[in-house]
Amino acid sequence: MPQLDPAPWLMMLTLSWVTYITLIPNKVVKHKFPNNPSPQSTEKPQTRPWTWPWS
């Protein structure tokens, strides 16, 4: 069965993961957000009960 022979796909899988692990995190870490996050208020919003039309 050709699926059990690791020669054709194991090296490609290994090289793909090595590339992913070494290059992609560097690109993600260098990304800068355009806006700084602002803290949210601690007050809870006022909610109103829902009026159901059939009740």
GROMACS .gro file of N, CA and C in nm:
model
  165
    1MET      N    1   0.085  -0.119   0.000
    1MET     CA    2   0.000   0.000   0.000
    1MET      C    3   0.089   0.124   0.000
    2PRO      N    4   0.068   0.217  -0.091
    2PRO     CA    5   0.157   0.334  -0.098
    2PRO      C    6   0.140   0.429   0.021
    3GLN      N    7   0.028   0.425   0.091
    3GLN     CA    8   0.009   0.517   0.204
    3GLN      C    9   0.101   0.483   0.320
    4LEU      N   10   0.146   0.358   0.329
    4LEU     CA   11   0.230   0.318   0.441
    4LEU      C   12   0.377   0.349   0.418
    5ASP      N   13   0.414   0.386   0.298
    5ASP     CA   14   0.552   0.422   0.269
    5ASP      C   15   0.573   0.570   0.304
    6PRO      N   16   0.649   0.602   0.408
    6PRO     CA   17   0.662   0.741   0.452
    6PRO      C   18   0.756   0.825   0.366
    7ALA      N   19   0.827   0.765   0.272
    7ALA     CA   20   0.927   0.839   0.195
    7ALA      C   21   0.868   0.957   0.117
    8PRO      N   22   0.756   0.945   0.048
    8PRO     CA   23   0.712   1.060  -0.032
    8PRO      C   24   0.657   1.176   0.049
    9TRP      N   25   0.598   1.153   0.163
    9TRP     CA   26   0.527   1.262   0.230
    9TRP      C   27   0.587   1.301   0.364
   10LEU      N   28   0.667   1.215   0.426
   10LEU     CA   29   0.720   1.248   0.559
   10LEU      C   30   0.817   1.365   0.553
   11MET      N   31   0.903   1.369   0.454
   11MET     CA   32   0.998   1.480   0.443
   11MET      C   33   0.926   1.611   0.413
   12MET      N   34   0.826   1.607   0.329
   12MET     CA   35   0.751   1.728   0.298
   12MET      C   36   0.675   1.778   0.421
   13LEU      N   37   0.617   1.687   0.495
   13LEU     CA   38   0.547   1.724   0.618
   13LEU      C   39   0.644   1.786   0.719
   14THR      N   40   0.760   1.725   0.734
   14THR     CA   41   0.859   1.777   0.828
   14THR      C   42   0.908   1.915   0.786
   15LEU      N   43   0.940   1.934   0.661
   15LEU     CA   44   0.986   2.064   0.614
   15LEU      C   45   0.877   2.171   0.625
   16SER      N   46   0.755   2.132   0.600
   16SER     CA   47   0.644   2.228   0.613
   16SER      C   48   0.629   2.275   0.757
   17TRP      N   49   0.637   2.182   0.851
   17TRP     CA   50   0.623   2.220   0.992
   17TRP      C   51   0.743   2.301   1.040
   18VAL      N   52   0.861   2.268   0.995
   18VAL     CA   53   0.978   2.347   1.034
   18VAL      C   54   0.965   2.489   0.982
   19THR      N   55   0.920   2.504   0.859
   19THR     CA   56   0.897   2.637   0.803
   19THR      C   57   0.790   2.711   0.881
   20TYR      N   58   0.684   2.644   0.912
   20TYR     CA   59   0.575   2.706   0.987
   20TYR      C   60   0.622   2.750   1.125
   21ILE      N   61   0.697   2.667   1.193
   21ILE     CA   62   0.739   2.697   1.330
   21ILE      C   63   0.843   2.808   1.334
   22THR      N   64   0.927   2.821   1.231
   22THR     CA   65   1.033   2.921   1.234
   22THR      C   66   0.994   3.056   1.173
   23LEU      N   67   0.918   3.056   1.066
   23LEU     CA   68   0.890   3.181   0.996
   23LEU      C   69   0.761   3.250   1.040
   24ILE      N   70   0.656   3.175   1.055
   24ILE     CA   71   0.526   3.235   1.083
   24ILE      C   72   0.521   3.307   1.217
   25PRO      N   73   0.572   3.251   1.327
   25PRO     CA   74   0.566   3.326   1.454
   25PRO      C   75   0.640   3.460   1.448
   26ASN      N   76   0.751   3.467   1.375
   26ASN     CA   77   0.822   3.594   1.363
   26ASN      C   78   0.737   3.699   1.295
   27LYS      N   79   0.663   3.660   1.193
   27LYS     CA   80   0.577   3.756   1.124
   27LYS      C   81   0.462   3.801   1.212
   28VAL      N   82   0.411   3.711   1.292
   28VAL     CA   83   0.298   3.745   1.379
   28VAL      C   84   0.344   3.836   1.493
   29VAL      N   85   0.460   3.809   1.549
   29VAL     CA   86   0.510   3.889   1.660
   29VAL      C   87   0.543   4.031   1.614
   30LYS      N   88   0.590   4.046   1.492
   30LYS     CA   89   0.626   4.179   1.441
   30LYS      C   90   0.504   4.264   1.405
   31HIS      N   91   0.388   4.203   1.399
   31HIS     CA   92   0.268   4.277   1.363
   31HIS      C   93   0.232   4.375   1.474
   32LYS      N   94   0.201   4.497   1.436
   32LYS     CA   95   0.162   4.600   1.533
   32LYS      C   96   0.019   4.642   1.506
   33PHE      N   97  -0.055   4.657   1.612
   33PHE     CA   98  -0.193   4.700   1.598
   33PHE      C   99  -0.198   4.851   1.579
   34PRO      N  100  -0.288   4.902   1.496
   34PRO     CA  101  -0.293   5.046   1.473
   34PRO      C  102  -0.348   5.124   1.593
   35ASN      N  103  -0.426   5.062   1.677
   35ASN     CA  104  -0.485   5.132   1.790
   35ASN      C  105  -0.449   5.059   1.919
   36ASN      N  106  -0.425   5.136   2.023
   36ASN     CA  107  -0.404   5.075   2.153
   36ASN      C  108  -0.538   5.039   2.214
   37PRO      N  109  -0.547   4.927   2.282
   37PRO     CA  110  -0.675   4.891   2.343
   37PRO      C  111  -0.709   4.986   2.457
   38SER      N  112  -0.833   5.020   2.467
   38SER     CA  113  -0.877   5.109   2.575
   38SER      C  114  -0.952   5.027   2.680
   39PRO      N  115  -0.936   5.061   2.806
   39PRO     CA  116  -1.005   4.984   2.910
   39PRO      C  117  -1.157   5.005   2.902
   40GLN      N  118  -1.231   4.901   2.932
   40GLN     CA  119  -1.376   4.911   2.931
   40GLN      C  120  -1.425   4.961   3.066
   41SER      N  121  -1.540   5.022   3.064
   41SER     CA  122  -1.596   5.072   3.189
   41SER      C  123  -1.647   4.956   3.274
   42THR      N  124  -1.647   4.977   3.405
   42THR     CA  125  -1.692   4.872   3.496
   42THR      C  126  -1.841   4.881   3.525
   43GLU      N  127  -1.907   4.985   3.475
   43GLU     CA  128  -2.051   4.999   3.499
   43GLU      C  129  -2.129   4.902   3.410
   44LYS      N  130  -2.233   4.845   3.469
   44LYS     CA  131  -2.318   4.755   3.391
   44LYS      C  132  -2.422   4.839   3.316
   45PRO      N  133  -2.449   4.805   3.193
   45PRO     CA  134  -2.550   4.881   3.119
   45PRO      C  135  -2.690   4.853   3.174
   46GLN      N  136  -2.774   4.953   3.165
   46GLN     CA  137  -2.913   4.938   3.209
   46GLN      C  138  -2.989   4.856   3.105
   47THR      N  139  -3.054   4.753   3.151
   47THR     CA  140  -3.131   4.669   3.059
   47THR      C  141  -3.279   4.680   3.092
   48ARG      N  142  -3.359   4.664   2.990
   48ARG     CA  143  -3.503   4.666   3.008
   48ARG      C  144  -3.559   4.529   2.976
   49PRO      N  145  -3.665   4.488   3.042
   49PRO     CA  146  -3.721   4.357   3.008
   49PRO      C  147  -3.783   4.358   2.869
   50TRP      N  148  -3.779   4.244   2.807
   50TRP     CA  149  -3.833   4.229   2.673
   50TRP      C  150  -3.982   4.212   2.682
   51THR      N  151  -4.055   4.286   2.600
   51THR     CA  152  -4.200   4.272   2.598
   51THR      C  153  -4.237   4.178   2.483
   52TRP      N  154  -4.287   4.062   2.519
   52TRP     CA  155  -4.324   3.963   2.418
   52TRP      C  156  -4.463   3.996   2.362
   53PRO      N  157  -4.481   3.997   2.233
   53PRO     CA  158  -4.610   4.035   2.176
   53PRO      C  159  -4.722   3.933   2.205
   54TRP      N  160  -4.690   3.811   2.236
   54TRP     CA  161  -4.795   3.710   2.256
   54TRP      C  162  -4.825   3.683   2.402
   55SER      N  163  -4.761   3.753   2.496
   55SER     CA  164  -4.791   3.727   2.637
   55SER      C  165  -4.884   3.830   2.697
   0.00000   0.00000   0.00000
